[in-house]
Every structure is written in C-alpha cells, then in structure tokens.
Amino acid sequence: MTYTEVYEYNLKLYDFVTSEYENSEQAWCYYKESYIDPDGYPFNGDDKKDGIIKCSSDALLSIRRIKEYEGFGSESDFRKTYEVSRKKPLLYFPKEAGGINQSRALLLEDRIDHTLYDLKRHCYGQECILRDSYEKEKTKKWLDSFDCDFHKIIDWMGVRGILTDENYNVYDLQCSSKTEFMNVKKMKLKYLHPRNKEYMASWGLEYYKNVKALFDK
C-alpha cells in the first residue's frame, strides 16, 4: 500500500463511521481503532530518500490533535482538516528507532517549530535536546550527507518559506503572527529546558491554528 491509498482509506472510514453511528464518541472510538497511520507508508510507492538513507513522512497534525480542536462527526471540521492536512506529506526524517520522529513527540511535545530549532542548534554545534537522536547511526549519516548544514536540510524538505523564513529563521508557531526564534534570552527560558515552568509543554489553540494554516497555502 502507498501513503495515498491509506489516506483515501481513512477518508472512506470516516464517512462510514459517521454514517453508521449517530453518537460522535462511538464513531470516534471505531474510527480510532480502525485508522491506519499513512506516515508508515511510502508516498505514491516510493519513500523519500537522501542517498541510501530511507526517510518516512511525519505528520504535523495527528488525528487526536484534530479531534481535540475540531471535534468529531458530521457537524465538525474533522474531515476537512484531515483531508487537507494529510493529503501530501510535508516533513521527512530518517526511519530509525529512537530517531527524530519518535523523540520529538517524547521530548518536544510534537512541536515542529521547536524540533527544527533544535536541529538548527545541533547543526551549529550548540546545546540541543534531541542530541541522542542526532547521533543515531542512520540519522547521523543523513545529517552528514548534508554536511550537517541546516540550510541544505530545509531546502531538501522544501519547507523554506513555510516553516522558516527566507533566511532560514524558524517561525514560532505559538505566536499569532509568524515571528522568529531569535531572542536568545527568551529561548533560554522557554526552549532549552522544556520541562520547566516557563516552557509551554502542551499545544495551545494559537499553535494549532497556525499549524493548520500552513496547509492553506
């Protein structure tokens, strides 16, 4: 199966459960149990690769996040949001146990802005949170293939102007307007120690809205 085939299956599954179950929570439970994550499948039959390193897509919005903010059922915007946000993969990281995909969910609350900023810090030899992931065998080879150059990685992903500005400054997606992670003093409080009281560990509504807006381009 391909990413697209799984994606289309999930849309049909949504249509089925919402037509069969009037209770939205019952429909959600059935959907969640039968849902297949398309990120585990190659996009249209071929994984994105850099040299010999195979990479898998990584979603910005999970179905649980969409349900949390949109609800679930025929009266919600769940289907529309899923259809738009998951139609085509945006991010790719190496397939590896304990790699960036898994670690960003565990240590950075799935915040892609913090993940890219952390990766940028690693590329510049600065303190970073996902260092252990960057040192994994496949991930290290992947980074080395770009000469550990953040600019090259962003260009390869094709997210310049989407998740960064034209000068490769990472957008802060928690802010209502796209600002840059450039205030070092602020970052020492908010970013470098993600479990302290200054760090916004959970997603906020503004963050969700800004991530969702990325797909309106």
JSON list of N, CA and C in Angstrom, two decimals, residues 111 113-114 170-181 186 190 200 204-211:
[
{"chain": "A", "resi": 111, "resn": "ARG", "atom": "N", "xyz": [6.12, 19.51, 18.86]},
{"chain": "A", "resi": 111, "resn": "ARG", "atom": "CA", "xyz": [6.18, 20.86, 18.32]},
{"chain": "A", "resi": 111, "resn": "ARG", "atom": "C", "xyz": [7.23, 20.91, 17.21]},
{"chain": "A", "resi": 113, "resn": "ASP", "atom": "N", "xyz": [8.11, 23.41, 15.34]},
{"chain": "A", "resi": 113, "resn": "ASP", "atom": "CA", "xyz": [8.96, 24.61, 15.37]},
{"chain": "A", "resi": 113, "resn": "ASP", "atom": "C", "xyz": [10.13, 24.41, 16.33]},
{"chain": "A", "resi": 114, "resn": "HIS", "atom": "N", "xyz": [9.85, 23.84, 17.50]},
{"chain": "A", "resi": 114, "resn": "HIS", "atom": "CA", "xyz": [10.93, 23.57, 18.44]},
{"chain": "A", "resi": 114, "resn": "HIS", "atom": "C", "xyz": [11.87, 22.48, 17.91]},
{"chain": "A", "resi": 170, "resn": "VAL", "atom": "N", "xyz": [13.58, 29.97, 12.03]},
{"chain": "A", "resi": 170, "resn": "VAL", "atom": "CA", "xyz": [12.43, 29.10, 12.28]},
{"chain": "A", "resi": 170, "resn": "VAL", "atom": "C", "xyz": [11.27, 29.91, 12.86]},
{"chain": "A", "resi": 171, "resn": "TYR", "atom": "N", "xyz": [10.10, 29.79, 12.26]},
{"chain": "A", "resi": 171, "resn": "TYR", "atom": "CA", "xyz": [8.94, 30.50, 12.76]},
{"chain": "A", "resi": 171, "resn": "TYR", "atom": "C", "xyz": [8.47, 29.94, 14.10]},
{"chain": "A", "resi": 172, "resn": "ASP", "atom": "N", "xyz": [8.06, 30.81, 14.99]},
{"chain": "A", "resi": 172, "resn": "ASP", "atom": "CA", "xyz": [7.45, 30.42, 16.26]},
{"chain": "A", "resi": 172, "resn": "ASP", "atom": "C", "xyz": [5.97, 30.25, 16.01]},
{"chain": "A", "resi": 173, "resn": "LEU", "atom": "N", "xyz": [5.50, 29.02, 15.93]},
{"chain": "A", "resi": 173, "resn": "LEU", "atom": "CA", "xyz": [4.11, 28.76, 15.56]},
{"chain": "A", "resi": 173, "resn": "LEU", "atom": "C", "xyz": [3.13, 28.94, 16.72]},
{"chain": "A", "resi": 174, "resn": "GLN", "atom": "N", "xyz": [3.64, 29.22, 17.90]},
{"chain": "A", "resi": 174, "resn": "GLN", "atom": "CA", "xyz": [2.74, 29.52, 19.01]},
{"chain": "A", "resi": 174, "resn": "GLN", "atom": "C", "xyz": [2.25, 30.97, 18.93]},
{"chain": "A", "resi": 175, "resn": "CYS", "atom": "N", "xyz": [3.00, 31.83, 18.26]},
{"chain": "A", "resi": 175, "resn": "CYS", "atom": "CA", "xyz": [2.64, 33.24, 18.18]},
{"chain": "A", "resi": 175, "resn": "CYS", "atom": "C", "xyz": [1.55, 33.44, 17.14]},
{"chain": "A", "resi": 176, "resn": "SER", "atom": "N", "xyz": [0.74, 34.45, 17.36]},
{"chain": "A", "resi": 176, "resn": "SER", "atom": "CA", "xyz": [-0.36, 34.71, 16.44]},
{"chain": "A", "resi": 176, "resn": "SER", "atom": "C", "xyz": [0.13, 35.23, 15.10]},
{"chain": "A", "resi": 177, "resn": "SER", "atom": "N", "xyz": [1.31, 35.83, 15.08]},
{"chain": "A", "resi": 177, "resn": "SER", "atom": "CA", "xyz": [1.94, 36.22, 13.83]},
{"chain": "A", "resi": 177, "resn": "SER", "atom": "C", "xyz": [3.26, 35.48, 13.72]},
{"chain": "A", "resi": 178, "resn": "LYS", "atom": "N", "xyz": [3.74, 35.25, 12.53]},
{"chain": "A", "resi": 178, "resn": "LYS", "atom": "CA", "xyz": [4.96, 34.48, 12.34]},
{"chain": "A", "resi": 178, "resn": "LYS", "atom": "C", "xyz": [6.18, 35.30, 12.76]},
{"chain": "A", "resi": 179, "resn": "THR", "atom": "N", "xyz": [6.71, 34.98, 13.91]},
{"chain": "A", "resi": 179, "resn": "THR", "atom": "CA", "xyz": [7.91, 35.65, 14.39]},
{"chain": "A", "resi": 179, "resn": "THR", "atom": "C", "xyz": [9.04, 34.65, 14.41]},
{"chain": "A", "resi": 180, "resn": "GLU", "atom": "N", "xyz": [10.23, 35.10, 14.74]},
{"chain": "A", "resi": 180, "resn": "GLU", "atom": "CA", "xyz": [11.40, 34.24, 14.64]},
{"chain": "A", "resi": 180, "resn": "GLU", "atom": "C", "xyz": [11.93, 33.85, 16.01]},
{"chain": "A", "resi": 181, "resn": "PHE", "atom": "N", "xyz": [12.51, 32.67, 16.09]},
{"chain": "A", "resi": 181, "resn": "PHE", "atom": "CA", "xyz": [13.19, 32.23, 17.29]},
{"chain": "A", "resi": 181, "resn": "PHE", "atom": "C", "xyz": [14.57, 32.89, 17.34]},
{"chain": "A", "resi": 186, "resn": "LYS", "atom": "N", "xyz": [15.15, 34.82, 25.73]},
{"chain": "A", "resi": 186, "resn": "LYS", "atom": "CA", "xyz": [13.82, 34.20, 25.82]},
{"chain": "A", "resi": 186, "resn": "LYS", "atom": "C", "xyz": [13.92, 32.70, 25.60]},
{"chain": "A", "resi": 190, "resn": "LYS", "atom": "N", "xyz": [12.36, 29.62, 27.64]},
{"chain": "A", "resi": 190, "resn": "LYS", "atom": "CA", "xyz": [11.21, 28.92, 27.07]},
{"chain": "A", "resi": 190, "resn": "LYS", "atom": "C", "xyz": [11.58, 27.62, 26.39]},
{"chain": "A", "resi": 200, "resn": "MET", "atom": "N", "xyz": [5.99, 26.11, 27.42]},
{"chain": "A", "resi": 200, "resn": "MET", "atom": "CA", "xyz": [4.61, 25.75, 27.14]},
{"chain": "A", "resi": 200, "resn": "MET", "atom": "C", "xyz": [4.59, 24.32, 26.59]},
{"chain": "A", "resi": 204, "resn": "GLY", "atom": "N", "xyz": [-1.22, 24.98, 22.38]},
{"chain": "A", "resi": 204, "resn": "GLY", "atom": "CA", "xyz": [-2.25, 25.97, 22.62]},
{"chain": "A", "resi": 204, "resn": "GLY", "atom": "C", "xyz": [-3.11, 26.13, 21.37]},
{"chain": "A", "resi": 205, "resn": "LEU", "atom": "N", "xyz": [-4.24, 26.79, 21.52]},
{"chain": "A", "resi": 205, "resn": "LEU", "atom": "CA", "xyz": [-5.14, 26.98, 20.39]},
{"chain": "A", "resi": 205, "resn": "LEU", "atom": "C", "xyz": [-4.47, 27.77, 19.27]},
{"chain": "A", "resi": 206, "resn": "GLU", "atom": "N", "xyz": [-3.68, 28.79, 19.65]},
{"chain": "A", "resi": 206, "resn": "GLU", "atom": "CA", "xyz": [-2.99, 29.57, 18.62]},
{"chain": "A", "resi": 206, "resn": "GLU", "atom": "C", "xyz": [-2.00, 28.69, 17.84]},
{"chain": "A", "resi": 207, "resn": "TYR", "atom": "N", "xyz": [-1.32, 27.82, 18.56]},
{"chain": "A", "resi": 207, "resn": "TYR", "atom": "CA", "xyz": [-0.37, 26.93, 17.87]},
{"chain": "A", "resi": 207, "resn": "TYR", "atom": "C", "xyz": [-1.12, 26.04, 16.88]},
{"chain": "A", "resi": 208, "resn": "TYR", "atom": "N", "xyz": [-2.21, 25.44, 17.32]},
{"chain": "A", "resi": 208, "resn": "TYR", "atom": "CA", "xyz": [-2.99, 24.58, 16.43]},
{"chain": "A", "resi": 208, "resn": "TYR", "atom": "C", "xyz": [-3.47, 25.35, 15.20]},
{"chain": "A", "resi": 209, "resn": "LYS", "atom": "N", "xyz": [-3.99, 26.54, 15.42]},
{"chain": "A", "resi": 209, "resn": "LYS", "atom": "CA", "xyz": [-4.50, 27.33, 14.30]},
{"chain": "A", "resi": 209, "resn": "LYS", "atom": "C", "xyz": [-3.38, 27.66, 13.31]},
{"chain": "A", "resi": 210, "resn": "ASN", "atom": "N", "xyz": [-2.21, 27.98, 13.84]},
{"chain": "A", "resi": 210, "resn": "ASN", "atom": "CA", "xyz": [-1.10, 28.35, 12.96]},
{"chain": "A", "resi": 210, "resn": "ASN", "atom": "C", "xyz": [-0.56, 27.15, 12.18]},
{"chain": "A", "resi": 211, "resn": "VAL", "atom": "N", "xyz": [-0.53, 25.97, 12.83]},
{"chain": "A", "resi": 211, "resn": "VAL", "atom": "CA", "xyz": [-0.13, 24.77, 12.10]},
{"chain": "A", "resi": 211, "resn": "VAL", "atom": "C", "xyz": [-1.15, 24.45, 11.01]}
]
